[in-house]
Amino acid sequence: MALNTRTSSTTYPEPFASRMVGREKRPLGDIFELSNFGVNLTRLIPGACSALRHAHSKQDEFVYILVGCPVLITDQGETLLSPRMCAGFKAGTGNGHQLVNRANEDVLYLEVGDRTAGDSATYPDDDLQAALDNDGEWQFLHKNGTPY
């Protein structure tokens, strides 16, 4: 089965979308019409990041590093990851997280997340918040509640 890259690299509004250059996601779970959780094979070129540092209210996340050595950034600081290492992010903790590729080689990892309805996300480093609407689409707002 052929794996297609998403046509849109991110759903973030500008000025945040341009910060996702160098991230390529291949939605593996969608190929099999999985509805309870998603699985992505994600590549980060040197200098790219997985997402803005964020925390989900209801959705758990899990990453497993296949190739390369990304830096995991959380509220506790930075941790260098390497192949065969994993990290998990429990929903509702408020602990913002992201992966950043500071190396000179690509990073390749699996990311798994559930698709719990009513999820929202906070972004501690940016003027951004997000909520999942009834159609499963992210709606982005400034922290004061005005839409982008």
Tab-separated table of C-alpha atoms in Angstrom:
chain	number	residue	atom	x	y	z
A	1	MET	CA	0.000	0.000	0.000
A	2	ALA	CA	1.443	3.408	-0.973
A	3	LEU	CA	1.927	5.965	1.767
A	4	ASN	CA	0.913	9.492	0.898
A	5	THR	CA	2.134	12.619	2.618
A	6	ARG	CA	-0.580	14.938	3.850
A	7	THR	CA	-1.370	17.632	1.325
A	8	SER	CA	-1.273	20.277	4.046
A	9	SER	CA	1.777	20.209	6.282
A	10	THR	CA	-0.069	21.845	9.190
A	11	THR	CA	-3.406	23.261	10.246
A	12	TYR	CA	-1.767	26.029	12.304
A	13	PRO	CA	-2.583	29.569	11.185
A	14	GLU	CA	0.191	31.985	10.295
A	15	PRO	CA	2.510	33.093	11.764
A	16	PHE	CA	2.849	29.565	13.177
A	17	ALA	CA	2.375	27.468	10.008
A	18	SER	CA	5.694	28.605	8.503
A	19	ARG	CA	7.488	27.243	11.589
A	20	MET	CA	6.465	23.713	10.510
A	21	VAL	CA	8.625	23.737	7.369
A	22	GLY	CA	10.693	20.570	7.277
A	23	ARG	CA	8.133	18.325	8.967
A	24	GLU	CA	6.564	15.587	6.842
A	25	LYS	CA	3.747	13.406	8.186
A	26	ARG	CA	2.465	10.203	6.639
A	27	PRO	CA	-0.896	9.234	8.185
A	28	LEU	CA	-0.668	5.461	8.610
A	29	GLY	CA	-3.857	5.077	10.665
A	30	ASP	CA	-5.986	6.795	8.021
A	31	ILE	CA	-4.994	4.165	5.427
A	32	PHE	CA	-6.803	1.557	7.535
A	33	GLU	CA	-9.709	3.892	8.418
A	34	LEU	CA	-8.834	3.798	12.125
A	35	SER	CA	-11.225	6.024	14.026
A	36	ASN	CA	-10.238	5.658	17.704
A	37	PHE	CA	-6.574	6.581	17.339
A	38	GLY	CA	-4.185	7.934	14.752
A	39	VAL	CA	-0.686	6.855	13.782
A	40	ASN	CA	1.730	9.018	11.829
A	41	LEU	CA	5.170	8.265	10.438
A	42	THR	CA	6.857	11.641	10.811
A	43	ARG	CA	10.131	12.917	9.382
A	44	LEU	CA	11.920	16.023	10.638
A	45	ILE	CA	14.712	17.435	8.512
A	46	PRO	CA	17.569	19.194	10.362
A	47	GLY	CA	16.212	22.296	12.112
A	48	ALA	CA	12.565	21.193	11.967
A	49	CYS	CA	10.202	20.624	14.882
A	50	SER	CA	7.305	18.228	15.435
A	51	ALA	CA	4.797	20.883	16.478
A	52	LEU	CA	4.591	24.024	18.522
A	53	ARG	CA	5.164	23.101	22.165
A	54	HIS	CA	1.690	22.065	23.284
A	55	ALA	CA	-0.405	20.074	25.770
A	56	HIS	CA	-3.728	18.328	25.131
A	57	SER	CA	-6.671	18.380	27.539
A	58	LYS	CA	-8.117	14.966	26.574
A	59	GLN	CA	-5.871	13.241	24.040
A	60	ASP	CA	-2.907	11.111	25.097
A	61	GLU	CA	0.135	11.058	22.809
A	62	PHE	CA	3.038	8.642	22.335
A	63	VAL	CA	6.193	8.832	20.180
A	64	TYR	CA	8.724	6.123	19.276
A	65	ILE	CA	12.032	7.193	17.723
A	66	LEU	CA	13.129	5.122	14.703
A	67	VAL	CA	16.047	7.136	13.264
A	68	GLY	CA	17.986	10.152	14.498
A	69	CYS	CA	18.295	11.987	17.791
A	70	PRO	CA	15.638	14.649	18.412
A	71	VAL	CA	15.533	16.829	21.496
A	72	LEU	CA	12.348	16.467	23.546
A	73	ILE	CA	11.373	19.791	25.134
A	74	THR	CA	8.900	19.722	28.037
A	75	ASP	CA	8.159	21.852	31.073
A	76	GLN	CA	10.939	19.898	32.845
A	77	GLY	CA	13.581	20.904	30.290
A	78	GLU	CA	15.329	19.171	27.406
A	79	THR	CA	16.073	15.465	26.873
A	80	LEU	CA	18.059	14.018	23.989
A	81	LEU	CA	16.274	10.984	22.524
A	82	SER	CA	17.761	8.295	20.293
A	83	PRO	CA	16.501	5.335	18.261
A	84	ARG	CA	14.399	2.799	20.202
A	85	MET	CA	13.503	5.401	22.839
A	86	CYS	CA	9.924	6.490	23.409
A	87	ALA	CA	8.017	9.186	25.249
A	88	GLY	CA	4.395	9.532	26.290
A	89	PHE	CA	2.292	12.553	27.127
A	90	LYS	CA	-0.722	12.033	29.342
A	91	ALA	CA	-3.700	14.264	28.584
A	92	GLY	CA	-4.721	16.889	31.091
A	93	THR	CA	-1.313	17.432	32.697
A	94	GLY	CA	-0.654	20.780	31.006
A	95	ASN	CA	2.959	19.694	30.335
A	96	GLY	CA	3.807	21.279	26.986
A	97	HIS	CA	5.997	19.160	24.705
A	98	GLN	CA	7.619	19.096	21.263
A	99	LEU	CA	10.466	17.395	19.408
A	100	VAL	CA	13.174	19.475	17.718
A	101	ASN	CA	15.780	18.137	15.306
A	102	ARG	CA	19.044	19.935	16.127
A	103	ALA	CA	21.189	17.265	14.444
A	104	ASN	CA	22.579	17.162	10.905
A	105	GLU	CA	20.546	14.094	9.900
A	106	ASP	CA	16.822	13.461	9.504
A	107	VAL	CA	14.736	12.196	12.424
A	108	LEU	CA	12.064	9.576	11.763
A	109	TYR	CA	9.524	8.568	14.404
A	110	LEU	CA	6.091	7.097	14.932
A	111	GLU	CA	3.517	9.218	16.714
A	112	VAL	CA	0.312	7.787	18.107
A	113	GLY	CA	-2.589	9.778	19.507
A	114	ASP	CA	-6.163	9.060	20.401
A	115	ARG	CA	-9.056	10.931	18.831
A	116	THR	CA	-11.071	11.856	21.903
A	117	ALA	CA	-13.884	14.288	21.108
A	118	GLY	CA	-13.909	17.652	22.839
A	119	ASP	CA	-10.130	17.928	23.041
A	120	SER	CA	-8.358	21.253	23.325
A	121	ALA	CA	-4.704	22.254	23.293
A	122	THR	CA	-2.698	24.936	25.010
A	123	TYR	CA	0.551	26.397	23.676
A	124	PRO	CA	2.624	27.788	26.553
A	125	ASP	CA	5.210	29.545	24.354
A	126	ASP	CA	2.816	31.140	21.839
A	127	ASP	CA	-0.324	33.297	21.699
A	128	LEU	CA	-2.393	30.326	20.637
A	129	GLN	CA	-5.027	27.917	21.878
A	130	ALA	CA	-6.992	25.304	19.942
A	131	ALA	CA	-10.221	23.345	20.264
A	132	LEU	CA	-11.435	20.353	18.278
A	133	ASP	CA	-14.835	21.094	16.708
A	134	ASN	CA	-17.683	18.619	16.066
A	135	ASP	CA	-16.272	17.819	12.603
A	136	GLY	CA	-12.852	16.875	14.023
A	137	GLU	CA	-11.197	20.063	12.768
A	138	TRP	CA	-8.973	22.250	14.930
A	139	GLN	CA	-10.167	25.804	15.543
A	140	PHE	CA	-7.385	28.223	16.532
A	141	LEU	CA	-7.760	31.251	18.764
A	142	HIS	CA	-5.550	33.819	20.403
A	143	LYS	CA	-5.207	33.310	24.159
A	144	ASN	CA	-7.724	36.156	24.645
A	145	GLY	CA	-10.313	34.128	22.683
A	146	THR	CA	-10.308	36.040	19.383
A	147	PRO	CA	-10.057	33.835	16.272
A	148	TYR	CA	-7.113	33.747	13.889
